[in-house]
Coordinates of N, CA and C in Angstrom, one line a residue:
X26 N -12.2 10.1 1.3 CA -10.9 9.6 0.9 C -10.8 8.1 1.2
X27 N -11.2 7.5 2.4 CA -11.1 6.1 2.6 C -11.8 5.3 1.6
X28 N -13.0 5.7 1.2 CA -13.8 5.0 0.2 C -13.1 5.0 -1.2
X29 N -12.6 6.2 -1.5 CA -11.9 6.3 -2.8 C -10.6 5.4 -2.8
X30 N -9.9 5.4 -1.7 CA -8.7 4.5 -1.6 C -9.1 3.1 -1.7
X31 N -10.2 2.7 -1.0 CA -10.7 1.3 -1.1 C -10.9 0.9 -2.5
X32 N -11.6 1.7 -3.3 CA -12.0 1.4 -4.7 C -10.7 1.3 -5.5
X33 N -9.7 2.2 -5.2 CA -8.5 2.1 -6.0 C -7.7 0.8 -5.8
X34 N -7.6 0.4 -4.5 CA -6.9 -0.8 -4.2 C -7.6 -2.1 -4.7
X35 N -8.9 -2.1 -4.5 CA -9.7 -3.3 -4.9 C -9.7 -3.4 -6.5
X36 N -9.7 -2.2 -7.1 CA -9.7 -2.2 -8.6 C -8.3 -2.7 -9.1
X37 N -7.3 -2.2 -8.4 CA -5.9 -2.7 -8.8 C -5.8 -4.2 -8.6
X38 N -6.3 -4.7 -7.4 CA -6.2 -6.1 -7.2 C -7.0 -6.9 -8.3
X39 N -8.2 -6.4 -8.6 CA -9.0 -7.1 -9.6 C -8.3 -7.1 -11.0
X40 N -7.6 -6.0 -11.3 CA -6.9 -5.9 -12.6 C -5.8 -6.9 -12.6
X41 N -5.1 -7.0 -11.5 CA -4.0 -8.0 -11.4 C -4.5 -9.4 -11.6
X42 N -5.6 -9.7 -10.8 CA -6.1 -11.1 -10.9 C -6.6 -11.4 -12.3
X43 N -7.3 -10.5 -13.0 CA -7.8 -10.8 -14.3 C -6.6 -10.9 -15.3
X44 N -5.7 -10.0 -15.2 CA -4.5 -10.0 -16.1 C -3.7 -11.3 -16.0
X45 N -3.4 -11.7 -14.8 CA -2.6 -12.9 -14.6 C -3.4 -14.1 -15.0
X46 N -4.7 -14.2 -14.7 CA -5.5 -15.3 -15.1 C -5.5 -15.4 -16.6
X47 N -5.6 -14.3 -17.3 CA -5.6 -14.3 -18.8 C -4.3 -14.7 -19.5
X48 N -3.2 -14.5 -18.8 CA -1.9 -14.8 -19.4 C -1.4 -16.1 -18.9
X49 N -2.1 -16.8 -18.1 CA -1.6 -18.1 -17.5 C -1.2 -19.1 -18.6
X50 N -2.2 -19.3 -19.6 CA -1.9 -20.3 -20.6 C -0.7 -19.9 -21.5
X51 N -0.6 -18.6 -21.8 CA 0.5 -18.2 -22.6 C 1.8 -18.4 -21.9
X52 N 1.9 -18.1 -20.6 CA 3.1 -18.2 -19.8 C 3.5 -19.7 -19.7
X53 N 2.5 -20.6 -19.5 CA 2.9 -22.0 -19.5 C 3.4 -22.5 -20.8
X54 N 2.9 -22.0 -21.9 CA 3.4 -22.4 -23.2 C 4.8 -21.9 -23.4
X55 N 5.0 -20.7 -23.0 CA 6.3 -20.1 -23.3 C 7.5 -20.7 -22.5
X56 N 7.1 -21.3 -21.3 CA 8.2 -21.9 -20.5 C 8.4 -23.3 -20.9
X57 N 7.5 -23.9 -21.8 CA 7.7 -25.2 -22.3 C 7.9 -26.3 -21.2
X58 N 7.0 -26.2 -20.2 CA 7.0 -27.1 -19.2 C 7.9 -26.8 -18.0
X59 N 8.7 -25.7 -18.1 CA 9.5 -25.3 -17.0 C 8.7 -24.9 -15.8
X60 N 9.2 -25.0 -14.6 CA 8.5 -24.6 -13.4 C 8.2 -23.1 -13.4
X61 N 7.0 -22.6 -13.1 CA 6.7 -21.2 -13.1 C 5.6 -21.0 -12.0
X62 N 5.7 -19.7 -11.4 CA 4.7 -19.3 -10.4 C 3.5 -18.7 -11.1
X63 N 3.5 -18.6 -12.4 CA 2.3 -18.0 -13.0 C 1.1 -18.8 -12.9
X64 N 0.0 -18.2 -12.5 CA -1.3 -18.9 -12.4 C -2.1 -18.4 -11.1
X65 N -3.3 -18.9 -11.0 CA -4.1 -18.5 -9.8 C -4.2 -19.7 -8.8
X66 N -4.6 -19.3 -7.6 CA -4.6 -20.3 -6.5 C -5.7 -20.0 -5.5
X67 N -6.0 -21.1 -4.7 CA -6.9 -21.0 -3.6 C -6.1 -21.6 -2.4
X68 N -6.4 -21.0 -1.2 CA -5.6 -21.5 -0.1 C -6.3 -21.2 1.3
X69 N -5.7 -21.8 2.3 CA -6.2 -21.7 3.7 C -5.0 -21.4 4.5
X70 N -5.2 -20.7 5.7 CA -4.0 -20.4 6.5 C -4.5 -20.4 8.0
X71 N -3.5 -20.6 8.9 CA -3.8 -20.6 10.3 C -2.5 -20.1 11.0
X72 N -2.6 -19.4 12.1 CA -1.5 -19.0 12.8 C -1.8 -18.2 14.1
X73 N -0.9 -17.3 14.5 CA -1.1 -16.6 15.8 C -1.2 -15.1 15.4
X74 N -2.1 -14.4 16.2 CA -2.3 -13.0 16.0 C -2.3 -12.3 17.4
X75 N -1.9 -11.0 17.3 CA -2.0 -10.2 18.6 C -2.5 -8.8 18.2
X76 N -3.6 -8.4 18.9 CA -4.1 -7.0 18.7 C -3.7 -6.1 19.8
X77 N -3.3 -4.9 19.5 CA -2.9 -3.9 20.5 C -3.8 -2.6 20.3
X78 N -4.4 -2.2 21.4 CA -5.3 -1.0 21.3 C -4.9 -0.1 22.4
X79 N -4.6 1.2 22.1 CA -4.3 2.2 23.1 C -5.5 3.2 23.1
X80 N -6.2 3.3 24.2 CA -7.4 4.2 24.4 C -6.9 5.4 25.1
X81 N -7.0 6.6 24.4 CA -6.6 7.9 25.0 C -7.8 8.7 25.3
X82 N -7.8 9.2 26.6 CA -8.8 10.1 27.1 C -8.5 11.5 26.5
X83 N -9.4 12.0 25.6 CA -9.1 13.2 24.9 C -10.2 14.2 25.2
X84 N -10.0 15.5 24.9 CA -11.0 16.6 25.3 C -12.3 16.4 24.7
X85 N -13.4 16.9 25.4 CA -14.7 16.8 24.9 C -14.9 17.6 23.6
X86 N -15.7 17.1 22.7 CA -16.0 17.9 21.5 C -17.4 18.2 21.4
X87 N -18.2 17.8 22.4 CA -19.6 18.1 22.4 C -20.0 18.6 23.8
X88 N -21.2 19.3 23.8 CA -21.7 19.8 25.1 C -21.1 21.1 25.5
X89 N -21.4 21.6 26.7 CA -21.0 22.9 27.1 C -19.5 23.1 27.3
X90 N -18.8 22.0 27.5 CA -17.3 22.0 27.7 C -16.5 21.8 26.5
X91 N -17.1 21.7 25.3 CA -16.4 21.4 24.1 C -15.4 22.5 23.8
X92 N -14.2 22.2 23.4 CA -13.2 23.1 23.1 C -12.5 23.7 24.3
X93 N -12.8 23.2 25.5 CA -12.2 23.8 26.7 C -11.1 22.9 27.4
X94 N -10.6 21.9 26.6 CA -9.7 21.0 27.2 C -10.1 20.3 28.5
X95 N -11.4 19.9 28.5 CA -11.9 19.2 29.6 C -11.9 17.7 29.3
X96 N -11.3 16.9 30.2 CA -11.2 15.4 30.0 C -12.0 14.7 31.0
X97 N -12.3 13.5 30.7 CA -13.1 12.7 31.7 C -12.4 12.5 33.0
X98 N -11.1 12.1 32.9 CA -10.3 11.8 34.1 C -9.5 13.0 34.6
X99 N -9.8 14.2 34.0 CA -9.0 15.4 34.4 C -7.5 15.2 34.3
X100 N -7.1 14.5 33.3 CA -5.7 14.3 33.1 C -5.4 14.7 31.6
X101 N -4.1 14.8 31.3 CA -3.7 15.2 30.0 C -3.4 13.9 29.2
X102 N -4.3 13.6 28.3 CA -4.1 12.5 27.4 C -3.7 11.2 28.1
X103 N -4.5 10.8 29.1 CA -4.3 9.5 29.8 C -4.6 8.4 28.8
X104 N -3.6 7.5 28.7 CA -3.8 6.4 27.8 C -3.9 5.0 28.5
X105 N -4.9 4.3 28.2 CA -5.0 2.9 28.7 C -4.7 1.9 27.6
X106 N -3.6 1.1 27.8 CA -3.2 0.2 26.8 C -3.7 -1.2 27.1
X107 N -4.3 -1.9 26.1 CA -4.8 -3.2 26.2 C -4.3 -4.0 25.0
X108 N -4.2 -5.3 25.2 CA -3.8 -6.2 24.1 C -4.3 -7.6 24.4
X109 N -4.4 -8.4 23.3 CA -4.9 -9.8 23.4 C -4.4 -10.5 22.2
X110 N -4.1 -11.8 22.4 CA -3.6 -12.6 21.3 C -4.2 -14.0 21.3
X111 N -4.0 -14.7 20.2 CA -4.5 -16.1 20.1 C -4.5 -16.6 18.7
X112 N -5.3 -17.6 18.4 CA -5.3 -18.2 17.1 C -6.1 -17.4 16.1
X113 N -5.7 -17.4 14.9 CA -6.4 -16.8 13.8 C -6.3 -17.7 12.5
X114 N -7.3 -17.7 11.7 CA -7.2 -18.5 10.5 C -8.3 -18.1 9.5
X115 N -8.0 -18.4 8.2 CA -8.9 -18.0 7.2 C -8.6 -18.6 5.9
X116 N -9.1 -18.0 4.8 CA -9.0 -18.4 3.4 C -8.4 -17.3 2.6
X117 N -7.9 -17.6 1.4 CA -7.4 -16.6 0.5 C -7.4 -17.1 -0.9
X118 N -7.4 -16.2 -1.8 CA -7.4 -16.5 -3.3 C -6.6 -15.4 -4.0
X119 N -5.9 -15.8 -5.0 CA -5.1 -14.8 -5.7 C -4.5 -15.4 -7.0
X120 N -3.7 -14.5 -7.7 CA -3.1 -14.9 -8.9 C -1.7 -14.3 -8.9
X121 N -0.7 -15.0 -9.5 CA 0.7 -14.5 -9.7 C 1.1 -14.6 -11.2
X122 N 2.0 -13.8 -11.5 CA 2.6 -13.9 -12.8 C 4.1 -13.8 -12.7
X123 N 4.8 -14.7 -13.2 CA 6.3 -14.7 -13.2 C 6.8 -14.2 -14.5
X124 N 7.9 -13.3 -14.4 CA 8.5 -12.8 -15.7 C 10.0 -12.6 -15.4
X125 N 10.7 -12.5 -16.4 CA 12.2 -12.3 -16.3 C 12.6 -10.9 -16.5
X126 N 13.5 -10.4 -15.7 CA 14.0 -9.1 -15.8 C 15.5 -9.1 -15.6
X127 N 16.2 -9.1 -16.8 CA 17.6 -9.1 -16.7 C 18.2 -10.4 -16.1
X128 N 17.6 -11.5 -16.3 CA 18.1 -12.7 -15.8 C 17.5 -13.0 -14.4
X129 N 16.8 -12.1 -13.8 CA 16.2 -12.3 -12.5 C 14.7 -12.7 -12.6
X130 N 14.3 -13.8 -12.0 CA 12.9 -14.2 -12.1 C 12.1 -13.4 -11.0
X131 N 11.2 -12.6 -11.5 CA 10.3 -11.8 -10.6 C 8.9 -12.3 -10.6
X132 N 8.2 -12.1 -9.5 CA 6.8 -12.5 -9.4 C 6.0 -11.4 -8.9
X133 N 4.9 -11.1 -9.7 CA 4.0 -10.0 -9.3 C 2.6 -10.6 -9.2
X134 N 1.8 -10.3 -8.1 CA 0.5 -10.9 -8.0 C -0.4 -10.0 -7.1
X135 N -1.6 -10.5 -7.0 CA -2.6 -9.9 -6.1 C -3.3 -11.0 -5.3
X136 N -3.8 -10.7 -4.1 CA -4.4 -11.6 -3.2 C -5.5 -11.0 -2.4
X137 N -6.6 -11.7 -2.2 CA -7.7 -11.3 -1.3 C -7.8 -12.4 -0.2
X138 N -7.9 -11.9 1.0 CA -8.0 -12.9 2.1 C -9.0 -12.5 3.2
X139 N -9.5 -13.4 4.0 CA -10.4 -13.2 5.1 C -10.1 -14.1 6.2
X140 N -10.0 -13.5 7.4 CA -9.5 -14.3 8.6 C -10.5 -14.1 9.8
X141 N -10.7 -15.2 10.5 CA -11.5 -15.1 11.8 C -10.6 -15.1 13.0
X142 N -11.0 -14.4 14.0 CA -10.2 -14.4 15.3 C -11.2 -14.0 16.4
X143 N -10.7 -14.0 17.6 CA -11.5 -13.6 18.8 C -10.6 -12.9 19.8
X144 N -10.3 -11.7 19.5 CA -9.4 -10.9 20.3 C -10.2 -9.8 21.1
X145 N -9.9 -9.7 22.4 CA -10.6 -8.7 23.2 C -10.0 -8.6 24.6
X146 N -10.0 -7.4 25.1 CA -9.4 -7.2 26.5 C -9.9 -5.9 27.1
X147 N -9.8 -5.8 28.4 CA -10.2 -4.6 29.1 C -9.0 -4.1 30.0
X148 N -8.8 -2.8 29.9 CA -7.7 -2.2 30.7 C -8.3 -1.1 31.7
X149 N -7.5 -0.7 32.6 CA -7.9 0.3 33.6 C -7.0 1.5 33.5
X150 N -7.6 2.7 33.7 CA -6.9 3.9 33.6 C -5.8 4.0 34.7
X151 N -4.7 4.6 34.4 CA -3.6 4.8 35.5 C -4.0 6.0 36.4
X152 N -4.9 6.9 35.9 CA -5.3 8.0 36.7 C -6.4 7.7 37.6
X153 N -7.4 7.0 37.1 CA -8.6 6.6 37.9 C -8.9 5.2 37.7
X154 N -8.9 4.4 38.9 CA -9.2 3.0 38.8 C -10.6 2.7 38.5
X155 N -11.5 3.7 38.5 CA -12.9 3.5 38.1 C -13.1 3.5 36.6
X156 N -12.1 4.0 35.8 CA -12.3 4.1 34.4 C -11.7 3.0 33.7
X157 N -12.4 2.4 32.7 CA -11.9 1.2 32.0 C -12.1 1.4 30.5
X158 N -11.3 0.8 29.7 CA -11.4 0.8 28.3 C -11.3 -0.6 27.7
X159 N -12.1 -1.0 26.7 CA -12.0 -2.4 26.2 C -12.2 -2.3 24.7
X160 N -11.8 -3.5 24.1 CA -12.0 -3.6 22.6 C -12.3 -5.1 22.3
X161 N -12.8 -5.3 21.1 CA -13.1 -6.6 20.5 C -12.8 -6.5 19.0
X162 N -12.1 -7.5 18.5 CA -11.8 -7.7 17.1 C -12.1 -9.2 16.7
X163 N -13.1 -9.4 15.8 CA -13.4 -10.8 15.5 C -13.2 -11.2 14.1
X164 N -12.8 -10.3 13.2 CA -12.5 -10.7 11.8 C -11.6 -9.6 11.2
X165 N -10.9 -10.0 10.2 CA -10.1 -9.0 9.4 C -10.0 -9.6 8.0
X166 N -9.9 -8.6 7.0 CA -9.8 -9.0 5.6 C -8.8 -8.0 4.9
X167 N -8.3 -8.4 3.7 CA -7.4 -7.5 3.0 C -7.5 -7.8 1.5
X168 N -7.1 -6.7 0.8 CA -6.9 -6.8 -0.7 C -5.5 -6.3 -0.9
X169 N -4.6 -7.1 -1.3 CA -3.1 -6.8 -1.3 C -2.5 -7.1 -2.7
X170 N -1.4 -6.4 -3.0 CA -0.5 -6.8 -4.1 C 0.7 -7.4 -3.4
X171 N 1.4 -8.2 -4.1 CA 2.6 -8.8 -3.6 C 3.7 -8.9 -4.7
X172 N 4.9 -8.7 -4.4 CA 6.0 -8.7 -5.4 C 7.2 -9.4 -4.7
X173 N 7.9 -10.3 -5.5 CA 9.0 -11.0 -5.0 C 9.9 -11.5 -6.0
X174 N 10.9 -12.2 -5.6 CA 11.9 -12.9 -6.4 C 11.9 -14.4 -6.1
X175 N 12.1 -15.2 -7.1 CA 12.0 -16.6 -7.0 C 13.3 -17.3 -7.5
X176 N 13.7 -18.4 -6.8 CA 14.8 -19.2 -7.2 C 14.2 -20.6 -7.3
X177 N 13.8 -21.0 -8.5 CA 13.1 -22.3 -8.7 C 11.8 -22.4 -7.9
X178 N 11.8 -23.3 -6.9 CA 10.6 -23.5 -6.1 C 10.4 -22.7 -4.9
X179 N 11.2 -21.7 -4.6 CA 11.1 -20.9 -3.4 C 10.9 -19.4 -3.9
X180 N 9.9 -18.8 -3.2 CA 9.5 -17.4 -3.5 C 9.6 -16.6 -2.3
X181 N 10.4 -15.5 -2.4 CA 10.5 -14.5 -1.3 C 9.8 -13.2 -1.7
X182 N 8.9 -12.7 -0.9 CA 8.1 -11.6 -1.4 C 7.7 -10.6 -0.3
X183 N 7.3 -9.4 -0.7 CA 6.8 -8.4 0.2 C 5.3 -8.1 -0.3
X184 N 4.5 -7.6 0.6 CA 3.1 -7.5 0.3 C 2.5 -6.3 1.0
X185 N 1.4 -5.7 0.5 CA 0.8 -4.6 1.1 C -0.5 -4.2 0.4
X186 N -1.4 -3.5 1.1 CA -2.6 -3.1 0.5 C -3.6 -2.5 1.5
X187 N -4.9 -2.7 1.2 CA -6.0 -2.2 2.0 C -6.5 -3.3 3.0
X188 N -6.9 -2.9 4.2 CA -7.4 -3.9 5.2 C -8.8 -3.4 5.7
X189 N -9.6 -4.4 6.1 CA -10.8 -4.1 6.8 C -10.9 -5.0 8.0
X190 N -11.6 -4.6 9.1 CA -11.7 -5.4 10.3 C -12.9 -4.9 11.0
X191 N -13.5 -5.8 11.8 CA -14.6 -5.4 12.8 C -13.9 -5.0 14.1
X192 N -13.9 -3.7 14.4 CA -13.2 -3.3 15.7 C -14.3 -2.5 16.5
X193 N -14.6 -3.1 17.6 CA -15.5 -2.4 18.6 C -14.8 -2.0 19.8
X194 N -15.1 -0.7 20.2 CA -14.4 -0.2 21.4 C -15.4 0.4 22.4
X195 N -15.0 0.4 23.7 CA -15.9 0.9 24.7 C -15.1 1.5 25.8
X196 N -15.7 2.5 26.5 CA -15.1 3.1 27.7 C -16.2 3.2 28.7
X197 N -15.9 2.9 29.9 CA -17.0 2.9 31.0 C -16.4 3.1 32.3
X198 N -17.2 3.5 33.3 CA -16.7 3.7 34.7 C -17.6 3.0 35.7
X199 N -16.9 2.6 36.8 CA -17.6 2.1 37.9 C -17.5 3.1 39.1
X200 N -18.5 4.0 39.2 CA -18.3 5.1 40.2 C -18.2 4.6 41.6
X201 N -17.5 5.5 42.4 CA -17.4 5.3 43.8 C -17.8 6.6 44.5
X202 N -17.8 6.6 45.8 CA -18.3 7.8 46.6 C -17.3 8.9 46.3
X203 N -16.0 8.6 46.2 CA -15.1 9.7 46.0 C -15.0 10.1 44.5
X204 N -15.5 9.3 43.6 CA -15.5 9.7 42.2 C -16.8 9.3 41.6
X205 N -17.8 10.3 41.7 CA -19.2 10.0 41.4 C -19.5 9.9 39.9
X206 N -18.5 10.2 39.0 CA -18.8 10.2 37.5 C -19.2 8.8 37.0
X207 N -20.2 8.7 36.1 CA -20.6 7.5 35.6 C -20.8 7.6 34.1
X208 N -20.2 6.7 33.3 CA -20.4 6.7 31.8 C -20.3 5.3 31.3
X209 N -20.8 5.2 30.0 CA -20.7 3.9 29.3 C -20.9 4.3 27.8
X210 N -19.7 4.5 27.1 CA -19.8 5.0 25.7 C -19.1 3.9 24.9
X211 N -19.4 3.9 23.6 CA -18.8 2.9 22.7 C -18.8 3.4 21.3
X212 N -18.2 2.7 20.4 CA -18.0 3.0 19.0 C -17.4 1.9 18.2
X213 N -17.1 2.2 17.0 CA -16.5 1.2 16.1 C -17.4 0.6 15.1
X214 N -17.1 -0.7 14.7 CA -17.8 -1.3 13.6 C -16.8 -1.8 12.6
X215 N -17.2 -1.8 11.3 CA -16.2 -2.1 10.2 C -15.3 -0.9 9.9
X216 N -14.0 -1.2 10.1 CA -13.0 -0.1 10.0 C -12.0 -0.4 8.9
X217 N -11.6 0.6 8.1 CA -10.6 0.4 7.1 C -9.3 0.8 7.6
X218 N -8.2 0.3 6.9 CA -6.9 0.7 7.3 C -5.9 0.2 6.2
X219 N -4.7 0.0 6.6 CA -3.7 -0.5 5.7 C -3.0 -1.8 6.3
X220 N -2.4 -2.6 5.4 CA -1.7 -3.8 5.9 C -0.4 -3.9 5.1
X221 N 0.7 -4.4 5.7 CA 1.9 -4.6 5.0 C 2.7 -5.8 5.7
X222 N 3.5 -6.4 4.9 CA 4.3 -7.5 5.5 C 5.1 -8.2 4.4
X223 N 5.4 -9.5 4.7 CA 6.2 -10.3 3.8 C 6.2 -11.7 4.1
X224 N 6.8 -12.5 3.2 CA 6.8 -14.0 3.5 C 7.7 -14.7 2.6
X225 N 7.6 -16.1 2.8 CA 8.4 -17.0 1.9 C 7.4 -18.1 1.6
X226 N 7.5 -18.6 0.4 CA 6.6 -19.7 -0.1 C 7.4 -20.8 -0.8
X227 N 7.1 -22.0 -0.5 CA 7.8 -23.2 -1.1 C 6.8 -24.0 -1.9
X228 N 7.1 -24.2 -3.2 CA 6.3 -25.0 -4.0 C 6.8 -26.4 -4.0
X229 N 6.2 -27.3 -3.2 CA 6.8 -28.7 -3.0 C 6.2 -29.7 -4.0
X230 N 5.2 -29.3 -4.7 CA 4.6 -30.1 -5.8 C 4.2 -29.1 -6.9
X231 N 4.0 -29.5 -8.2 CA 3.7 -28.5 -9.2 C 2.4 -27.7 -8.9
X232 N 1.5 -28.3 -8.2 CA 0.2 -27.6 -8.0 C 0.0 -27.3 -6.5
X233 N 1.0 -27.4 -5.7 CA 0.8 -27.2 -4.2 C 2.0 -26.4 -3.7
X234 N 1.7 -25.5 -2.8 CA 2.8 -24.7 -2.1 C 2.4 -24.4 -0.7
X235 N 3.4 -24.2 0.1 CA 3.2 -23.9 1.6 C 4.0 -22.7 1.9
X236 N 3.5 -21.8 2.7 CA 4.3 -20.6 3.0 C 4.1 -20.1 4.4
X237 N 5.1 -19.2 4.8 CA 5.0 -18.6 6.1 C 4.9 -17.1 5.8
X238 N 4.0 -16.4 6.5 CA 3.7 -15.0 6.2 C 3.5 -14.2 7.4
X239 N 4.1 -12.9 7.5 CA 3.8 -12.0 8.6 C 3.1 -10.8 8.0
X240 N 2.1 -10.3 8.7 CA 1.3 -9.1 8.3 C 1.1 -8.2 9.5
X241 N 1.2 -6.9 9.2 CA 0.9 -5.9 10.2 C -0.2 -5.0 9.7
X242 N -1.3 -4.9 10.5 CA -2.5 -4.1 10.2 C -2.5 -2.9 11.0
X243 N -3.0 -1.8 10.4 CA -3.2 -0.5 11.2 C -4.5 0.0 10.8
X244 N -5.4 0.2 11.8 CA -6.8 0.6 11.5 C -7.0 2.1 12.0
X245 N -5.9 2.8 12.3 CA -6.1 4.2 12.7 C -6.8 4.4 14.0
X246 N -7.6 5.4 14.1 CA -8.3 5.8 15.3 C -9.8 5.3 15.3
X247 N -10.2 4.6 16.3 CA -11.6 4.2 16.5 C -12.1 4.9 17.8
X248 N -13.1 5.7 17.6 CA -13.5 6.5 18.8 C -14.8 6.0 19.5
X249 N -14.7 6.0 20.8 CA -15.8 5.7 21.7 C -16.2 7.0 22.4
X250 N -17.4 7.5 22.1 CA -17.9 8.8 22.7 C -19.4 8.8 22.8
X251 N -19.9 9.8 23.6 CA -21.3 9.9 23.8 C -21.5 10.7 25.1
X252 N -22.8 10.8 25.5 CA -23.1 11.5 26.7 C -22.9 10.6 27.9
X253 N -22.3 11.2 29.0 CA -22.2 10.5 30.2 C -23.5 10.3 30.9
X254 N -23.6 9.2 31.7 CA -24.8 9.0 32.5 C -24.9 10.2 33.6
X255 N -23.8 10.4 34.2 CA -23.7 11.5 35.2 C -22.2 12.0 35.3
X256 N -21.9 13.3 35.2 CA -22.9 14.4 35.0 C -23.4 14.4 33.6
X257 N -24.7 14.8 33.4 CA -25.3 14.8 32.1 C -24.7 15.8 31.0
X258 N -23.9 16.8 31.5 CA -23.3 17.7 30.5 C -21.9 17.3 30.1
X259 N -21.5 16.1 30.5 CA -20.2 15.6 30.1 C -20.3 14.7 28.9
X260 N -19.3 14.8 28.0 CA -19.3 14.0 26.8 C -17.9 13.4 26.6
X261 N -17.6 12.3 27.4 CA -16.3 11.7 27.3 C -16.0 11.2 25.9
X262 N -14.7 11.3 25.6 CA -14.2 10.9 24.2 C -12.9 10.1 24.4
X263 N -12.9 8.8 24.0 CA -11.7 8.0 24.1 C -11.4 7.5 22.7
X264 N -10.2 8.0 22.2 CA -9.7 7.6 20.9 C -8.8 6.4 20.9
X265 N -9.1 5.4 20.2 CA -8.4 4.1 20.3 C -7.6 3.9 19.0
X266 N -6.3 3.7 19.2 CA -5.4 3.4 18.1 C -5.3 1.9 18.1
X267 N -5.8 1.3 17.0 CA -5.9 -0.2 16.9 C -4.9 -0.7 15.8
X268 N -4.1 -1.7 16.2 CA -3.2 -2.4 15.3 C -3.3 -3.9 15.6
X269 N -2.9 -4.7 14.6 CA -3.0 -6.1 14.6 C -1.8 -6.7 13.9
X270 N -1.2 -7.7 14.5 CA 0.0 -8.4 13.9 C -0.4 -9.9 13.8
X271 N -0.1 -10.5 12.7 CA -0.3 -12.0 12.5 C 0.9 -12.6 11.9
X272 N 1.1 -13.8 12.3 CA 2.1 -14.7 11.6 C 1.4 -16.0 11.4
X273 N 1.5 -16.5 10.1 CA 0.7 -17.7 9.8 C 1.3 -18.6 8.8
X274 N 0.9 -19.8 8.8 CA 1.3 -20.8 7.8 C 0.1 -21.0 6.8
X275 N 0.4 -21.0 5.5 CA -0.7 -21.2 4.5 C -0.4 -22.3 3.6
X276 N -1.4 -23.0 3.1 CA -1.3 -24.0 2.1 C -2.2 -23.6 0.9
X277 N -1.6 -23.7 -0.3 CA -2.2 -23.2 -1.5 C -2.3 -24.3 -2.5
X278 N -3.4 -24.4 -3.2 CA -3.6 -25.2 -4.4 C -3.5 -24.3 -5.6
X279 N -2.6 -24.6 -6.5 CA -2.3 -23.8 -7.6 C -3.0 -24.4 -8.9
X280 N -3.8 -23.6 -9.6 CA -4.5 -24.2 -10.7 C -3.6 -24.2 -12.0

């Protein structure tokens, strides 16, 4: 299902990009020189992002204790919350088409973007101070559609689509005499999810615009699991709910 959804979103974005690019000349001619958002663009953006990851200690699904509601920390769904924020920035490309609907100027478009970041943190279990959970996110990308209304040189829009990111998660323990368990399990990699948000864009010159945009990403559950170092028949499983929020300023050159 995720692969099929990915193909559907990317295909839709590609169709929008090709359709708007093909109709750009016609739109410009029909408006007889009037300002229009129709056309394609390249841009760059920078801003602030924050990642939130909740690692939940869940029952073993492997080994002799699978299906017996056995947890690593002997607690019921112990959750370790971690977060980190900082700068994020990247590039984007897309196309828009403006059209009239009952006297209202509407804009429909598609956009692809890629952002770099360096988010990561480590948290400690509330049940056992020996148990820790950590995450790292170093890039995110999306294929989105966007729709909005415009009044001359200002565009207000909402956006949403498919997202990808590199999300690595880990759970490990530092054993003590009173808690002799030891583990170091990990998981993750390139994960898919969804993204939604909105923004406002101002065209300050015919071929240049600047905008402010907010995006919320959700990458679902990323699991860290495997065999414990000791005891060898334990298979800890930590399910991480990973989300990301960004707010950024972008500059676009419109062709």
